[in-house]
CSV table of C-alpha atoms in Angstrom, one decimal:
chain,number,residue,atom,x,y,z
A,1,MET,CA,113.9,-27.4,-3.1
A,2,ILE,CA,117.0,-29.5,-3.5
A,3,ALA,CA,118.6,-32.2,-1.5
A,4,LYS,CA,120.4,-35.9,-1.2
A,5,PRO,CA,121.0,-37.2,1.8
A,6,PHE,CA,124.3,-38.6,0.6
A,7,ARG,CA,124.0,-39.9,-2.7
A,8,PHE,CA,124.8,-36.3,-2.0
A,9,VAL,CA,128.4,-35.9,-2.5
A,10,LEU,CA,129.6,-36.6,1.1
A,11,ILE,CA,127.3,-39.4,2.1
A,12,GLY,CA,128.8,-41.5,-0.6
A,13,LEU,CA,132.1,-41.5,1.3
A,14,ALA,CA,130.7,-44.0,3.8
A,15,ALA,CA,128.0,-45.5,1.7
A,16,ALA,CA,130.8,-46.9,-0.3
A,17,THR,CA,132.1,-48.7,2.8
A,18,LEU,CA,128.9,-50.2,4.0
A,19,ALA,CA,129.5,-53.9,3.2
A,20,GLY,CA,128.0,-56.5,5.5
A,21,CYS,CA,125.0,-57.6,7.4
A,22,GLY,CA,124.6,-61.1,8.5
A,23,VAL,CA,123.2,-63.7,10.8
A,24,GLN,CA,122.7,-63.9,14.5
A,25,ALA,CA,125.0,-65.8,16.8
A,26,ASP,CA,123.5,-68.6,18.8
A,27,SER,CA,124.4,-69.5,22.4
A,28,THR,CA,127.4,-71.6,21.3
A,29,GLY,CA,129.0,-68.8,19.4
A,30,SER,CA,128.3,-70.2,16.0
A,31,LYS,CA,126.3,-68.2,13.5
A,32,ALA,CA,122.8,-69.3,12.5
A,33,ALA,CA,120.1,-67.6,10.7
A,34,THR,CA,117.3,-66.1,12.8
A,35,PRO,CA,114.0,-66.1,10.9
A,36,ALA,CA,112.3,-62.8,10.7
A,37,SER,CA,108.6,-62.4,10.5
A,38,ALA,CA,106.9,-61.2,7.3
A,39,GLU,CA,105.7,-58.1,9.2
A,40,GLN,CA,109.2,-57.2,10.3
A,41,VAL,CA,110.6,-57.6,6.8
A,42,ALA,CA,107.8,-55.5,5.4
A,43,ARG,CA,108.5,-52.8,7.9
A,44,GLY,CA,112.2,-53.0,7.1
A,45,LYS,CA,111.4,-52.4,3.4
A,46,TYR,CA,109.4,-49.3,4.3
A,47,LEU,CA,112.2,-48.0,6.5
A,48,ALA,CA,114.8,-48.7,3.7
A,49,ARG,CA,112.7,-46.5,1.4
A,50,ALA,CA,112.4,-43.8,4.1
A,51,ALA,CA,116.1,-43.9,4.6
A,52,ASP,CA,116.7,-43.8,0.8
A,53,CYS,CA,119.1,-46.7,0.9
A,54,ALA,CA,118.8,-47.4,-2.8
A,55,ALA,CA,120.2,-44.1,-3.9
A,56,CYS,CA,123.8,-45.1,-2.9
A,57,HIS,CA,123.5,-48.9,-3.2
A,58,THR,CA,121.6,-49.5,-6.5
A,59,ALA,CA,123.2,-48.5,-9.8
A,60,GLU,CA,120.8,-46.6,-12.0
A,61,GLU,CA,121.2,-48.5,-15.2
A,62,GLY,CA,120.6,-52.2,-14.9
A,63,GLY,CA,122.0,-52.6,-11.5
A,64,ALA,CA,120.7,-55.4,-9.2
A,65,PRO,CA,118.9,-53.9,-6.2
A,66,PHE,CA,121.3,-53.0,-3.5
A,67,ALA,CA,124.2,-54.6,-5.3
A,68,GLY,CA,126.3,-51.4,-5.3
A,69,GLY,CA,128.2,-49.8,-8.1
A,70,VAL,CA,126.9,-46.2,-7.8
A,71,ALA,CA,129.8,-43.9,-8.7
A,72,LEU,CA,130.2,-41.0,-6.2
A,73,GLU,CA,132.4,-38.1,-7.1
A,74,THR,CA,133.5,-36.3,-3.9
A,75,PRO,CA,136.1,-33.7,-2.9
A,76,PHE,CA,138.0,-36.6,-1.4
A,77,GLY,CA,138.2,-38.8,-4.5
A,78,LYS,CA,135.9,-41.2,-6.2
A,79,LEU,CA,133.9,-43.8,-4.3
A,80,TYR,CA,131.4,-46.5,-5.2
A,81,GLY,CA,128.3,-47.6,-3.4
A,82,THR,CA,128.8,-51.1,-2.1
A,83,ASN,CA,126.9,-54.3,-2.4
A,84,ILE,CA,124.6,-54.7,0.6
A,85,THR,CA,122.7,-57.8,-0.4
A,86,PRO,CA,123.3,-60.9,1.7
A,87,ASP,CA,126.0,-62.3,-0.5
A,88,LYS,CA,128.8,-63.6,1.7
A,89,ASP,CA,131.6,-62.9,-0.7
A,90,HIS,CA,130.8,-59.4,-1.8
A,91,GLY,CA,127.8,-58.2,0.1
A,92,ILE,CA,126.3,-58.3,3.6
A,93,GLY,CA,126.4,-62.0,4.4
A,94,ASP,CA,128.5,-61.9,7.6
A,95,TRP,CA,127.1,-59.4,10.1
A,96,SER,CA,124.7,-60.0,13.0
A,97,ALA,CA,121.9,-57.6,13.9
A,98,ASP,CA,124.2,-56.3,16.6
A,99,ASP,CA,126.9,-55.6,14.1
A,100,PHE,CA,124.3,-53.8,11.9
A,101,TYR,CA,123.1,-51.6,14.8
A,102,LYS,CA,126.7,-50.7,15.7
A,103,ALA,CA,127.5,-49.6,12.2
A,104,LEU,CA,124.4,-47.4,12.0
A,105,HIS,CA,124.8,-46.1,15.6
A,106,GLU,CA,128.6,-45.7,15.8
A,107,GLY,CA,129.9,-46.0,12.3
A,108,VAL,CA,131.9,-49.2,13.2
A,109,THR,CA,131.7,-52.5,11.4
A,110,PRO,CA,133.2,-55.8,12.4
A,111,ASN,CA,136.3,-55.0,10.3
A,112,LYS,CA,136.5,-51.3,9.7
A,113,ARG,CA,135.4,-47.8,10.7
A,114,LEU,CA,133.0,-46.1,8.3
A,115,TYR,CA,133.9,-42.7,7.0
A,116,PRO,CA,132.0,-40.0,8.9
A,117,ALA,CA,130.2,-38.9,5.8
A,118,MET,CA,128.1,-42.1,6.1
A,119,PRO,CA,125.2,-40.6,8.0
A,120,TYR,CA,125.6,-42.4,11.2
A,121,THR,CA,125.7,-38.9,12.6
A,122,SER,CA,121.9,-39.0,11.8
A,123,TYR,CA,121.3,-42.7,12.0
A,124,ARG,CA,122.6,-42.6,15.6
A,125,SER,CA,119.0,-41.7,16.6
A,126,LEU,CA,117.4,-44.8,15.0
A,127,SER,CA,115.7,-47.1,17.4
A,128,ARG,CA,117.0,-50.7,17.8
A,129,GLU,CA,113.6,-52.0,16.7
A,130,ASP,CA,113.9,-50.1,13.4
A,131,THR,CA,117.5,-51.2,12.8
A,132,ASP,CA,116.5,-54.8,13.4
A,133,ALA,CA,113.7,-54.4,10.8
A,134,LEU,CA,116.1,-52.9,8.3
A,135,TYR,CA,118.5,-55.7,8.9
A,136,ALA,CA,115.7,-58.3,8.5
A,137,TYR,CA,114.7,-56.8,5.2
A,138,LEU,CA,118.2,-56.6,3.8
A,139,MET,CA,118.8,-60.2,4.8
A,140,SER,CA,115.7,-61.2,3.0
A,141,LEU,CA,117.0,-60.0,-0.3
A,142,LYS,CA,118.4,-62.3,-3.0
A,143,PRO,CA,122.2,-62.3,-2.7
A,144,ALA,CA,123.9,-60.7,-5.7
A,145,LYS,CA,127.4,-61.8,-6.5
A,146,VAL,CA,128.5,-58.4,-7.7
A,147,PRO,CA,132.1,-57.5,-6.6
A,148,ASN,CA,132.6,-54.1,-5.0
A,149,LYS,CA,134.7,-51.5,-6.9
A,150,GLU,CA,137.8,-50.2,-5.2
A,151,ASP,CA,137.5,-46.6,-3.9
A,152,GLU,CA,139.8,-44.0,-5.2
A,153,LEU,CA,140.3,-41.7,-2.3
A,154,HIS,CA,143.1,-39.2,-2.1
A,155,PHE,CA,145.7,-39.4,0.6
A,156,PRO,CA,145.2,-38.9,3.6
A,157,PHE,CA,141.5,-39.6,3.3
A,158,ASN,CA,142.2,-43.3,2.4
A,159,LEU,CA,143.6,-43.8,6.0
A,160,ARG,CA,140.6,-44.9,8.1
A,161,PHE,CA,142.2,-44.7,11.5
A,162,GLY,CA,141.7,-40.9,11.5
A,163,VAL,CA,137.9,-41.5,11.7
A,164,MET,CA,138.3,-42.5,15.4
A,165,PHE,CA,139.6,-39.0,16.2
A,166,TRP,CA,136.8,-37.4,14.1
A,167,ASN,CA,134.2,-39.3,16.1
A,168,MET,CA,135.8,-38.1,19.4
A,169,LEU,CA,135.5,-34.5,18.2
A,170,PHE,CA,132.2,-34.4,16.3
A,171,LEU,CA,129.9,-37.4,16.9
A,172,LYS,CA,127.0,-36.3,19.0
A,173,ASP,CA,124.1,-38.3,20.5
A,174,SER,CA,121.6,-36.1,18.8
A,175,LEU,CA,121.4,-33.3,16.3
A,176,PRO,CA,119.8,-29.9,17.0
A,177,ASP,CA,116.4,-29.0,15.6
A,178,ALA,CA,115.7,-26.0,13.3
A,179,SER,CA,112.0,-25.9,14.2
A,180,THR,CA,110.1,-26.1,17.4
A,181,GLY,CA,107.1,-28.3,18.4
A,182,GLN,CA,105.7,-30.8,20.8
A,183,SER,CA,102.9,-32.4,18.8
A,184,VAL,CA,102.7,-36.0,17.8
A,185,ASN,CA,103.2,-35.1,14.2
A,186,TRP,CA,106.3,-32.9,15.0
A,187,GLN,CA,107.9,-35.7,17.0
A,188,ARG,CA,107.3,-38.3,14.3
A,189,GLY,CA,108.5,-35.9,11.7
A,190,ARG,CA,111.7,-35.3,13.7
A,191,TYR,CA,112.4,-39.0,13.6
A,192,LEU,CA,111.6,-39.3,9.9
A,193,ALA,CA,113.5,-36.2,8.7
A,194,GLY,CA,116.2,-36.1,11.3
A,195,ALA,CA,117.2,-39.7,11.6
A,196,LEU,CA,115.8,-41.9,8.7
A,197,GLY,CA,115.7,-39.2,6.1
A,198,HIS,CA,119.0,-37.6,7.4
A,199,CYS,CA,118.1,-34.3,5.9
A,200,ALA,CA,120.8,-32.5,7.9
A,201,GLU,CA,123.5,-34.3,6.0
A,202,CYS,CA,122.9,-32.2,2.9
A,203,HIS,CA,121.0,-29.3,4.2
A,204,THR,CA,123.4,-28.3,7.0
A,205,PRO,CA,126.7,-26.5,6.2
A,206,ARG,CA,129.9,-28.3,7.0
A,207,GLY,CA,133.2,-27.3,8.4
A,208,GLN,CA,136.7,-27.9,7.0
A,209,LEU,CA,136.9,-31.4,8.5
A,210,GLY,CA,133.5,-32.4,7.0
A,211,GLN,CA,131.6,-32.0,10.4
A,212,LEU,CA,128.1,-30.6,10.4
A,213,ASN,CA,127.9,-27.0,11.6
A,214,LEU,CA,125.4,-27.7,14.4
A,215,ALA,CA,125.0,-24.0,15.1
A,216,LYS,CA,123.2,-23.6,11.7
A,217,PRO,CA,121.0,-26.7,11.3
A,218,LEU,CA,119.2,-27.1,8.0
A,219,THR,CA,120.3,-23.6,6.8
A,220,GLY,CA,121.7,-25.1,3.5
A,221,GLY,CA,124.9,-26.5,2.2
A,222,VAL,CA,126.8,-26.8,-1.1
A,223,LEU,CA,127.9,-30.4,-1.6
A,224,GLY,CA,128.0,-30.6,-5.4
A,225,ARG,CA,126.9,-28.6,-8.4
A,226,ILE,CA,123.4,-28.1,-7.1
A,227,GLY,CA,123.2,-26.7,-3.6
A,228,ALA,CA,120.9,-27.9,-0.9
A,229,PRO,CA,118.8,-24.9,0.2
A,230,ASP,CA,117.8,-23.5,3.6
A,231,ILE,CA,114.9,-25.7,4.9
A,232,THR,CA,114.4,-24.0,8.2
A,233,PRO,CA,110.9,-22.7,8.8
A,234,THR,CA,112.1,-19.2,8.0
A,235,GLY,CA,114.0,-20.2,4.9
A,236,LEU,CA,111.1,-22.2,3.6
A,237,ALA,CA,108.5,-19.5,4.2
A,238,ALA,CA,110.8,-16.9,2.6
A,239,ARG,CA,110.5,-18.9,-0.7
A,240,GLY,CA,106.8,-19.4,-0.4
A,241,TRP,CA,106.6,-22.9,1.1
A,242,THR,CA,103.8,-24.0,3.3
A,243,ALA,CA,103.3,-27.3,5.2
A,244,GLN,CA,100.7,-28.4,2.6
A,245,GLY,CA,103.1,-27.5,-0.2
A,246,LEU,CA,105.8,-29.6,1.3
A,247,GLU,CA,103.6,-32.5,1.8
A,248,THR,CA,102.5,-32.4,-1.8
A,249,PHE,CA,106.1,-32.0,-2.9
A,250,PHE,CA,107.2,-35.1,-1.0
A,251,ALA,CA,104.3,-37.1,-2.3
A,252,THR,CA,104.4,-36.1,-6.0
A,253,GLY,CA,107.6,-34.1,-6.6
A,254,ILE,CA,105.5,-31.2,-8.0
A,255,ALA,CA,104.0,-28.4,-5.9
A,256,PRO,CA,102.9,-24.8,-6.6
A,257,GLN,CA,106.4,-23.7,-5.4
A,258,GLY,CA,108.2,-25.9,-8.0
A,259,SER,CA,109.3,-29.4,-8.9
A,260,ALA,CA,112.1,-31.7,-7.7
A,261,TYR,CA,115.3,-31.7,-9.7
A,262,GLY,CA,118.9,-32.4,-9.2
A,263,GLU,CA,119.6,-34.6,-6.3
A,264,MET,CA,116.2,-34.1,-4.9
A,265,TYR,CA,114.5,-35.9,-7.8
A,266,PRO,CA,115.8,-39.3,-6.8
A,267,VAL,CA,114.8,-38.6,-3.2
A,268,ILE,CA,111.2,-38.3,-4.4
A,269,HIS,CA,111.5,-41.1,-6.8
A,270,LEU,CA,113.2,-43.7,-4.5
A,271,SER,CA,112.0,-42.5,-1.1
A,272,SER,CA,109.4,-40.0,-0.1
A,273,GLN,CA,106.7,-40.9,-2.7
A,274,HIS,CA,106.5,-44.3,-1.1
A,275,LEU,CA,105.8,-43.0,2.4
A,276,SER,CA,102.3,-42.9,4.0
A,277,LYS,CA,100.3,-39.7,4.0
A,278,THR,CA,100.6,-39.7,7.8
A,279,ASP,CA,104.4,-39.7,7.6
A,280,LEU,CA,104.5,-37.1,4.8
A,281,THR,CA,102.3,-34.8,7.0
A,282,ALA,CA,104.6,-35.4,9.9
A,283,MET,CA,107.7,-34.5,7.9
A,284,ALA,CA,106.2,-31.3,6.7
A,285,SER,CA,105.0,-30.5,10.2
A,286,TYR,CA,108.5,-31.0,11.6
A,287,LEU,CA,110.2,-28.9,8.9
A,288,MET,CA,107.7,-26.0,9.3
A,289,GLY,CA,107.2,-26.4,13.1
A,290,ASP,CA,104.0,-26.6,15.1
A,291,LYS,CA,103.5,-22.9,14.5
A,292,PRO,CA,104.6,-22.5,10.9
A,293,PRO,CA,105.4,-19.0,9.6
A,294,ALA,CA,103.2,-17.6,6.9
A,295,PRO,CA,104.6,-17.8,3.4
A,296,ALA,CA,106.3,-14.5,2.5
A,297,PRO,CA,104.7,-12.5,-0.2
A,298,LEU,CA,106.7,-11.6,-3.2
A,299,LYS,CA,108.6,-8.3,-2.7
A,300,SER,CA,108.7,-5.6,-5.2
A,301,VAL,CA,112.3,-5.1,-6.3
A,302,SER,CA,113.8,-2.1,-8.2
A,303,ALA,CA,116.5,-2.8,-10.8
A,304,ASP,CA,118.2,-1.2,-13.8
A,305,ALA,CA,115.5,-0.9,-16.4
A,306,ALA,CA,117.9,-1.5,-19.3
A,307,GLU,CA,119.2,-4.7,-17.8
A,308,LEU,CA,115.7,-5.9,-17.0
A,309,THR,CA,114.6,-5.2,-20.6
A,310,ALA,CA,117.6,-7.2,-21.9
A,311,GLY,CA,116.7,-10.1,-19.6
A,312,ARG,CA,113.1,-10.0,-20.6
A,313,GLN,CA,114.1,-10.2,-24.3
A,314,LEU,CA,116.3,-13.2,-23.5
A,315,TYR,CA,113.5,-14.9,-21.6
A,316,THR,CA,111.0,-14.3,-24.4
A,317,ALA,CA,113.5,-15.7,-26.9
A,318,VAL,CA,114.6,-18.9,-25.1
A,319,CYS,CA,112.2,-19.6,-22.2
A,320,ALA,CA,108.7,-18.2,-22.8
A,321,GLY,CA,107.8,-20.9,-25.3
A,322,CYS,CA,107.8,-23.5,-22.5
A,323,HIS,CA,107.4,-21.5,-19.3
A,324,GLY,CA,104.8,-19.0,-20.5
A,325,ARG,CA,105.1,-15.4,-21.4
A,326,GLU,CA,104.4,-14.3,-17.8
A,327,GLY,CA,106.2,-17.3,-16.2
A,328,GLU,CA,102.9,-19.1,-15.6
A,329,GLY,CA,104.3,-22.5,-16.7
A,330,LYS,CA,102.4,-25.4,-18.3
A,331,PRO,CA,100.9,-28.3,-16.4
A,332,ASN,CA,102.9,-31.5,-17.0
A,333,VAL,CA,105.3,-29.7,-19.2
A,334,THR,CA,107.1,-27.0,-17.3
A,335,VAL,CA,107.0,-25.4,-13.8
A,336,ALA,CA,106.0,-21.8,-13.3
A,337,MET,CA,108.8,-19.3,-13.0
A,338,HIS,CA,106.6,-16.7,-11.3
A,339,GLY,CA,107.0,-17.4,-7.6
A,340,ASN,CA,109.2,-20.4,-8.2
A,341,SER,CA,111.1,-21.5,-5.1
A,342,THR,CA,114.4,-21.6,-6.9
A,343,VAL,CA,113.9,-18.2,-8.4
A,344,ARG,CA,113.0,-16.9,-4.9
A,345,ASN,CA,116.1,-18.3,-3.4
A,346,ALA,CA,118.5,-15.6,-2.1
A,347,ASP,CA,121.4,-17.7,-3.4
A,348,PRO,CA,121.2,-17.7,-7.2
A,349,ARG,CA,123.5,-20.8,-7.6
A,350,ASN,CA,120.8,-23.3,-8.4
A,351,LEU,CA,119.0,-21.0,-10.8
A,352,ILE,CA,122.3,-20.4,-12.7
A,353,VAL,CA,123.3,-24.0,-12.8
A,354,ALA,CA,119.9,-25.2,-13.9
A,355,THR,CA,119.9,-22.7,-16.8
A,356,LEU,CA,123.5,-23.6,-17.7
A,357,ASP,CA,123.1,-27.4,-17.5
A,358,GLY,CA,119.4,-28.0,-18.2
A,359,ILE,CA,117.3,-30.6,-16.5
A,360,LYS,CA,116.5,-34.1,-17.7
A,361,GLU,CA,113.0,-35.2,-18.4
A,362,GLN,CA,111.4,-36.3,-15.2
A,363,ARG,CA,108.5,-38.6,-14.4
A,364,PHE,CA,106.5,-38.2,-11.2
A,365,PRO,CA,103.8,-40.2,-9.4
A,366,ASN,CA,100.2,-40.0,-10.6
A,367,ASN,CA,101.3,-39.5,-14.2
A,368,GLY,CA,103.0,-36.2,-13.4
A,369,ALA,CA,105.9,-35.1,-15.7
A,370,MET,CA,108.2,-32.3,-16.6
A,371,GLN,CA,109.7,-32.3,-20.0
A,372,GLU,CA,113.4,-32.0,-20.6
A,373,MET,CA,114.8,-28.5,-20.2
A,374,PRO,CA,117.8,-27.8,-22.4
A,375,GLY,CA,120.9,-26.2,-21.1
A,376,PHE,CA,122.0,-22.8,-22.5
A,377,ALA,CA,125.7,-22.9,-21.6
A,378,SER,CA,126.7,-22.9,-25.2
A,379,LYS,CA,124.0,-20.5,-26.4
A,380,LEU,CA,124.2,-17.6,-23.9
A,381,SER,CA,127.2,-15.6,-22.8
A,382,ASP,CA,128.1,-15.1,-19.2
A,383,LYS,CA,126.6,-11.6,-19.4
A,384,GLU,CA,123.4,-12.8,-21.1
A,385,MET,CA,123.0,-15.5,-18.5
A,386,ALA,CA,123.3,-13.0,-15.7
A,387,GLN,CA,120.8,-10.7,-17.4
A,388,LEU,CA,118.3,-13.6,-17.7
A,389,ALA,CA,118.8,-14.6,-14.1
A,390,ASN,CA,118.4,-11.0,-12.9
A,391,PHE,CA,115.2,-10.6,-14.8
A,392,LEU,CA,113.7,-13.8,-13.3
A,393,ARG,CA,114.9,-12.9,-9.8
A,394,ALA,CA,113.8,-9.3,-9.8
A,395,SER,CA,110.5,-9.8,-11.7
A,396,TRP,CA,109.2,-13.0,-10.3
A,397,GLY,CA,111.4,-13.9,-7.3
A,398,GLY,CA,111.5,-10.8,-5.2
A,399,GLN,CA,115.3,-11.0,-5.2
A,400,PRO,CA,117.9,-8.3,-6.0
A,401,ALA,CA,119.2,-8.3,-9.6
A,402,ASP,CA,122.8,-8.8,-8.4
A,403,VAL,CA,124.0,-11.8,-10.4
A,404,THR,CA,127.2,-10.9,-12.2
A,405,ALA,CA,128.8,-12.3,-15.3
A,406,ASP,CA,131.7,-13.4,-13.1
A,407,ALA,CA,129.3,-15.4,-10.9
A,408,VAL,CA,128.0,-17.2,-14.0
A,409,LYS,CA,131.5,-17.9,-15.2
A,410,ALA,CA,132.5,-19.4,-11.9
A,411,LEU,CA,129.7,-22.0,-12.3
A,412,ARG,CA,130.4,-23.0,-15.9
């Protein structure tokens, strides 16, 4: 299961432009700070975690909270997450709560339009009460005098006026659902996953102009090296997910179906692990629907015996020591390969990329951990990598052994 609301390649486009938040205007037109209650600030902090704001606005190594500096590589050029602390020179010191609401609801700030990759397409559904709480929390932070870095967008993407026409064509009042339901949990999950968590921004395919393909909500998208998989009820069930498995995954980053890695790891680390159990249950309920499909059993797959034997030999040589001879994995060391969600994915992209690049050591809540997985790009040829992937897919994923050496080469 992979994701990033837009720490994910495209969300960064607009995250890099989000500079400002400020003070309320009084009846005379002058700006004066409006005190927020401790309860409102605390709620805003919770909502900021649910919305995963830190991912784009806090640099990983030594960065002051929400002071920006996150480098974002995109198809449109290089962007940097901005300073959204209340600093008046570099951050968010000069917006009112109305300005903040308009930015999240319409993608328009007091002095510019935000790029449509900033998820105002999802945030448009946020309530005014919640945007005010977010605003109160951000304004309660210590101002950080950290200058913003200049974006490095290619022409014509550096011309903001085009966003006005993009909004006219593609900005909708709400996004379609991939599941069905009417329960209280489903409704709450819809708000958490659809608006705050903006799951669609990564998990929905996009058109040539960067617009969400609303005919295929949550069916998966490729925004960077790791793809965001299909998280519709059917897509999740096909890879063995259940509502309980999803809830465990969101809470801890580790579930029987696999662990978080790639862009989904910071989502767990910075966002979902901090949510209440009630909200985690609601998110899982929304993604699976009120009547979730049963997890699909592993299918038996026929494949070329010689190729499977070659793949098995490679697995034994380079993988079995950590993942187990029969792919059973080791608790707090490695995930199981047998029935793993990535191995069961119809699209082999993430399996190939993870094997090529490796995965860094990861720490999860409740002392959970996964040790570093080395990459094998320099150790296995394209053909060997394809044989290994095909063995895993056919033996433990119920997927056809159809990965080619050319497919591996394209992802190196």
